[in-house]
């Protein structure tokens, strides 16, 4: 049997009792980083008695057939990654696919998830969401992917490395709009956990204001595109802005509210309000 096990995303004591038992009992543990596995086992007070092999992006193509042979020979293989559930932006899919093709049973031991934790803390709608993984590193490809998501109605979740967070947020502000609500979640479940909830443009400014930049593991949660209101001309938009101003909002905030509620570009609403 192949067992996929979720590992803690921060605090070791979030590990499930089943994970502790399996680490001590299975025949083989395939780990994304064997050093992190040893550290986790030490933190949990568990002695890993089975064979430990590495299974990461650089060797999964070659190691998968070896693990399938072990499974077919009757071994129980536990697959763990550095944090969270295998296959979710981590190694795992290739082995699951090969194991199923070989007729091997596959199951999972649930565990902490950065995706679900960030969604729950974001303050954004979570009834429907999409997981987009890591945005492309290259600027042109990143812009193309984010532009294709501009009309996505579901809340979106992204992983990002600390040193690329600023560039990704800036690209999101450009393609999705600076007023799109979002949450930057870092170091989830750890001592220095922080969730910053604001609009994309403001989050870029927040990152710029950090003396030492963004640190730790980052998960970005971005609101889906608002429902667009069709056939709203300049007169209708101007009226909506004036209604918001009548409630006591400034012109800037009134325009921002109309943009959020209609999904119409800020420049269009601005021009209508000042015409």
Short mmCIF file of C-alpha atoms in Angstrom, two decimals:
data_model
loop_
_atom_site.label_atom_id
_atom_site.label_comp_id
_atom_site.label_asym_id
_atom_site.label_seq_id
_atom_site.Cartn_x
_atom_site.Cartn_y
_atom_site.Cartn_z
CA UNK A 1 0.00 0.00 0.00
CA UNK A 2 1.09 3.55 -0.76
CA UNK A 3 0.18 6.05 1.96
CA UNK A 4 0.31 9.81 1.41
CA UNK A 5 0.70 11.61 4.72
CA UNK A 6 0.17 15.27 5.50
CA UNK A 7 2.96 16.73 7.64
CA UNK A 8 2.89 19.86 9.84
CA UNK A 9 3.22 23.19 8.02
CA UNK A 10 4.77 24.78 11.08
CA UNK A 11 4.24 23.37 14.56
CA UNK A 12 5.40 19.73 14.97
CA UNK A 13 2.65 19.08 17.52
CA UNK A 14 0.08 19.49 14.73
CA UNK A 15 1.16 16.05 13.50
CA UNK A 16 -1.59 13.46 13.73
CA UNK A 17 -1.28 10.34 15.93
CA UNK A 18 -1.54 8.21 12.77
CA UNK A 19 1.46 9.96 11.25
CA UNK A 20 3.49 9.18 14.37
CA UNK A 21 2.46 5.52 14.22
CA UNK A 22 3.20 5.15 10.53
CA UNK A 23 6.62 6.78 10.74
CA UNK A 24 7.59 4.12 13.27
CA UNK A 25 5.97 1.13 11.56
CA UNK A 26 6.08 1.32 7.75
CA UNK A 27 8.60 -0.55 5.62
CA UNK A 28 9.73 2.45 3.57
CA UNK A 29 9.50 6.22 4.06
CA UNK A 30 9.94 8.27 0.89
CA UNK A 31 10.75 11.83 1.98
CA UNK A 32 11.15 15.03 0.00
CA UNK A 33 14.03 15.97 2.30
CA UNK A 34 15.49 13.21 4.49
CA UNK A 35 17.07 15.77 6.82
CA UNK A 36 13.70 17.41 7.48
CA UNK A 37 12.19 13.98 8.04
CA UNK A 38 14.81 13.24 10.70
CA UNK A 39 14.15 16.60 12.35
CA UNK A 40 10.39 15.94 12.36
CA UNK A 41 10.86 12.44 13.78
CA UNK A 42 13.11 13.82 16.53
CA UNK A 43 10.54 16.52 17.36
CA UNK A 44 7.84 13.86 17.59
CA UNK A 45 9.98 11.46 19.59
CA UNK A 46 9.61 8.79 16.91
CA UNK A 47 12.23 6.33 15.70
CA UNK A 48 11.90 5.60 11.99
CA UNK A 49 12.70 1.89 11.71
CA UNK A 50 11.97 1.38 8.02
CA UNK A 51 14.16 2.23 5.06
CA UNK A 52 14.34 5.96 4.27
CA UNK A 53 14.76 7.12 0.67
CA UNK A 54 14.70 10.58 -0.86
CA UNK A 55 11.90 11.48 -3.26
CA UNK A 56 12.00 15.01 -4.60
CA UNK A 57 11.54 16.92 -7.83
CA UNK A 58 15.03 16.14 -9.07
CA UNK A 59 14.85 12.35 -8.71
CA UNK A 60 11.14 11.43 -8.74
CA UNK A 61 11.19 10.31 -12.38
CA UNK A 62 13.95 7.78 -11.70
CA UNK A 63 12.90 6.80 -8.19
CA UNK A 64 9.22 6.16 -8.98
CA UNK A 65 9.80 2.76 -10.67
CA UNK A 66 11.93 1.66 -7.68
CA UNK A 67 9.17 2.53 -5.24
CA UNK A 68 6.54 0.81 -7.38
CA UNK A 69 8.69 -2.35 -7.34
CA UNK A 70 8.80 -2.18 -3.54
CA UNK A 71 5.04 -1.76 -3.43
CA UNK A 72 4.46 -4.68 -5.78
CA UNK A 73 6.75 -6.79 -3.59
CA UNK A 74 4.45 -6.15 -0.63
CA UNK A 75 6.09 -3.19 1.12
CA UNK A 76 4.09 -0.39 2.67
CA UNK A 77 5.49 2.95 1.48
CA UNK A 78 4.80 6.21 3.32
CA UNK A 79 5.27 9.35 1.21
CA UNK A 80 5.89 12.62 3.05
CA UNK A 81 6.93 16.06 1.85
CA UNK A 82 8.49 18.98 3.70
CA UNK A 83 5.11 20.39 4.74
CA UNK A 84 1.47 19.71 3.95
CA UNK A 85 0.02 17.05 1.69
CA UNK A 86 2.10 15.31 -1.02
CA UNK A 87 1.09 16.13 -4.62
CA UNK A 88 -0.12 19.66 -3.73
CA UNK A 89 2.70 21.70 -5.32
CA UNK A 90 4.97 18.92 -4.03
CA UNK A 91 6.17 15.52 -5.30
CA UNK A 92 3.54 12.78 -5.25
CA UNK A 93 1.35 12.78 -8.33
CA UNK A 94 3.80 10.78 -10.44
CA UNK A 95 4.07 8.04 -7.80
CA UNK A 96 0.31 7.91 -7.21
CA UNK A 97 -0.31 7.56 -10.94
CA UNK A 98 2.27 4.78 -11.30
CA UNK A 99 1.04 2.94 -8.21
CA UNK A 100 -2.57 2.98 -9.39
CA UNK A 101 -1.49 1.76 -12.83
CA UNK A 102 0.28 -1.14 -11.13
CA UNK A 103 -2.84 -2.05 -9.16
CA UNK A 104 -1.44 -0.90 -5.81
CA UNK A 105 -3.79 0.41 -3.12
CA UNK A 106 -3.34 4.12 -2.36
CA UNK A 107 -4.66 5.93 0.69
CA UNK A 108 -3.95 9.09 2.64
CA UNK A 109 -3.48 10.30 6.19
CA UNK A 110 -4.94 13.83 6.36
CA UNK A 111 -2.89 16.61 7.89
CA UNK A 112 -2.38 20.37 8.04
CA UNK A 113 -2.89 22.31 4.81
CA UNK A 114 -1.51 25.78 4.06
CA UNK A 115 -4.22 26.19 1.41
CA UNK A 116 -7.16 25.60 3.73
CA UNK A 117 -5.56 27.41 6.67
CA UNK A 118 -4.92 30.53 4.58
CA UNK A 119 -8.44 30.44 3.15
CA UNK A 120 -9.97 30.21 6.59
CA UNK A 121 -7.90 33.15 7.90
CA UNK A 122 -8.19 35.36 4.81
CA UNK A 123 -11.60 36.82 5.54
CA UNK A 124 -12.49 36.27 1.87
CA UNK A 125 -15.33 34.10 0.48
CA UNK A 126 -14.37 30.42 0.68
CA UNK A 127 -17.50 28.70 -0.59
CA UNK A 128 -15.75 28.27 -3.95
CA UNK A 129 -12.01 28.55 -4.55
CA UNK A 130 -9.23 27.53 -6.93
CA UNK A 131 -5.67 26.56 -6.05
CA UNK A 132 -3.17 28.05 -8.50
CA UNK A 133 0.11 26.92 -6.91
CA UNK A 134 3.20 29.01 -7.62
CA UNK A 135 2.95 31.82 -10.18
CA UNK A 136 5.50 31.48 -13.03
CA UNK A 137 8.92 32.93 -12.29
CA UNK A 138 9.42 34.63 -15.65
CA UNK A 139 7.73 38.01 -15.92
CA UNK A 140 6.07 37.45 -19.30
CA UNK A 141 4.68 34.03 -18.43
CA UNK A 142 3.51 35.28 -15.02
CA UNK A 143 1.68 38.19 -16.68
CA UNK A 144 0.03 35.83 -19.18
CA UNK A 145 -1.17 33.41 -16.49
CA UNK A 146 -2.52 36.15 -14.21
CA UNK A 147 -4.25 37.92 -17.10
CA UNK A 148 -6.06 34.67 -17.89
CA UNK A 149 -7.31 34.64 -14.27
CA UNK A 150 -8.62 38.22 -14.32
CA UNK A 151 -12.25 37.08 -14.72
CA UNK A 152 -12.00 34.07 -12.36
CA UNK A 153 -14.98 34.40 -10.00
CA UNK A 154 -13.67 32.01 -7.33
CA UNK A 155 -11.28 33.01 -4.56
CA UNK A 156 -7.74 32.07 -5.65
CA UNK A 157 -4.90 30.66 -3.56
CA UNK A 158 -1.23 30.93 -4.54
CA UNK A 159 2.01 29.76 -2.96
CA UNK A 160 5.01 32.06 -3.24
CA UNK A 161 8.60 32.27 -2.05
CA UNK A 162 9.50 35.29 0.11
CA UNK A 163 11.89 36.87 -2.39
CA UNK A 164 9.35 36.70 -5.24
CA UNK A 165 6.32 37.85 -3.24
CA UNK A 166 6.70 41.52 -4.13
CA UNK A 167 7.00 40.86 -7.88
CA UNK A 168 3.98 38.55 -7.84
CA UNK A 169 1.82 41.01 -5.89
CA UNK A 170 2.80 43.82 -8.27
CA UNK A 171 1.89 41.65 -11.26
CA UNK A 172 -1.44 40.79 -9.62
CA UNK A 173 -2.19 44.46 -8.96
CA UNK A 174 -1.48 45.21 -12.61
CA UNK A 175 -3.50 42.36 -14.13
CA UNK A 176 -6.29 41.85 -11.57
CA UNK A 177 -6.53 45.45 -10.40
CA UNK A 178 -4.93 47.23 -7.41
CA UNK A 179 -8.28 47.36 -5.59
CA UNK A 180 -8.82 43.58 -5.59
CA UNK A 181 -9.08 42.36 -1.95
CA UNK A 182 -6.40 39.88 -0.91
CA UNK A 183 -4.57 38.42 2.07
CA UNK A 184 -0.86 37.78 2.51
CA UNK A 185 -0.36 34.89 4.92
CA UNK A 186 3.13 34.07 6.16
CA UNK A 187 4.57 31.57 8.62
CA UNK A 188 1.17 29.93 9.16
CA UNK A 189 0.84 28.12 12.52
CA UNK A 190 4.36 29.23 13.51
CA UNK A 191 5.45 31.64 16.24
CA UNK A 192 5.62 34.61 13.88
CA UNK A 193 2.40 33.88 11.98
CA UNK A 194 1.10 36.99 10.24
CA UNK A 195 -1.93 37.64 8.03
CA UNK A 196 -2.13 41.01 6.27
CA UNK A 197 -5.55 41.69 4.73
CA UNK A 198 -5.81 44.56 2.26
CA UNK A 199 -6.09 45.34 -1.44
CA UNK A 200 -3.40 44.19 -3.84
CA UNK A 201 -1.99 47.67 -4.40
CA UNK A 202 -1.77 48.28 -0.66
CA UNK A 203 -0.09 44.90 -0.11
CA UNK A 204 2.65 45.89 -2.55
CA UNK A 205 3.19 49.03 -0.46
CA UNK A 206 3.19 46.93 2.72
CA UNK A 207 5.95 44.71 1.35
CA UNK A 208 7.98 47.76 0.33
CA UNK A 209 7.69 49.09 3.87
CA UNK A 210 9.20 45.96 5.46
CA UNK A 211 12.76 46.73 6.52
CA UNK A 212 13.97 43.18 5.92
CA UNK A 213 11.51 42.20 3.22
CA UNK A 214 9.06 39.33 3.48
CA UNK A 215 10.27 36.34 5.45
CA UNK A 216 9.02 32.78 5.78
CA UNK A 217 6.63 30.65 3.78
CA UNK A 218 4.01 32.75 1.98
CA UNK A 219 0.47 31.91 0.87
CA UNK A 220 -1.50 34.54 -1.05
CA UNK A 221 -5.31 34.49 -1.11
CA UNK A 222 -6.93 36.73 -3.73
CA UNK A 223 -10.61 37.55 -4.09
CA UNK A 224 -12.31 36.40 -7.25
CA UNK A 225 -13.50 38.87 -9.86
CA UNK A 226 -16.70 40.71 -8.87
CA UNK A 227 -19.84 40.14 -10.87
CA UNK A 228 -19.82 42.63 -13.67
CA UNK A 229 -22.82 44.90 -14.13
CA UNK A 230 -23.58 45.24 -17.82
CA UNK A 231 -24.59 48.38 -19.71
CA UNK A 232 -23.55 50.92 -17.12
CA UNK A 233 -22.75 54.10 -18.98
CA UNK A 234 -21.02 57.25 -17.67
CA UNK A 235 -24.27 58.73 -16.32
CA UNK A 236 -25.10 55.60 -14.32
CA UNK A 237 -21.57 55.34 -12.97
CA UNK A 238 -21.54 59.01 -12.00
CA UNK A 239 -24.82 58.50 -10.17
CA UNK A 240 -23.41 55.51 -8.23
CA UNK A 241 -20.38 57.54 -7.20
CA UNK A 242 -22.59 60.44 -6.04
CA UNK A 243 -24.77 58.05 -4.05
CA UNK A 244 -21.68 56.74 -2.27
CA UNK A 245 -20.50 60.28 -1.60
CA UNK A 246 -23.90 61.10 -0.15
CA UNK A 247 -23.25 58.38 2.43
CA UNK A 248 -20.17 60.29 3.57
CA UNK A 249 -17.45 58.64 1.52
CA UNK A 250 -14.70 60.68 -0.09
CA UNK A 251 -14.58 60.82 -3.89
CA UNK A 252 -11.66 58.37 -3.90
CA UNK A 253 -13.43 55.88 -1.62
CA UNK A 254 -16.71 56.28 -3.50
CA UNK A 255 -14.97 55.40 -6.78
CA UNK A 256 -13.31 52.41 -5.11
CA UNK A 257 -16.69 51.14 -3.89
CA UNK A 258 -18.23 51.39 -7.37
CA UNK A 259 -15.24 49.59 -8.89
CA UNK A 260 -15.55 46.78 -6.36
CA UNK A 261 -19.31 46.39 -6.76
CA UNK A 262 -19.48 46.63 -10.55
CA UNK A 263 -16.19 45.10 -11.64
CA UNK A 264 -15.71 48.01 -14.03
CA UNK A 265 -12.17 49.32 -14.42
CA UNK A 266 -11.15 52.11 -12.06
CA UNK A 267 -10.13 54.44 -14.90
CA UNK A 268 -13.59 54.14 -16.48
CA UNK A 269 -15.36 54.94 -13.22
CA UNK A 270 -12.92 57.78 -12.47
CA UNK A 271 -13.49 59.39 -15.86
CA UNK A 272 -17.28 59.10 -15.47
CA UNK A 273 -17.17 60.64 -11.97
CA UNK A 274 -15.14 63.63 -13.19
CA UNK A 275 -16.87 64.19 -16.50
#
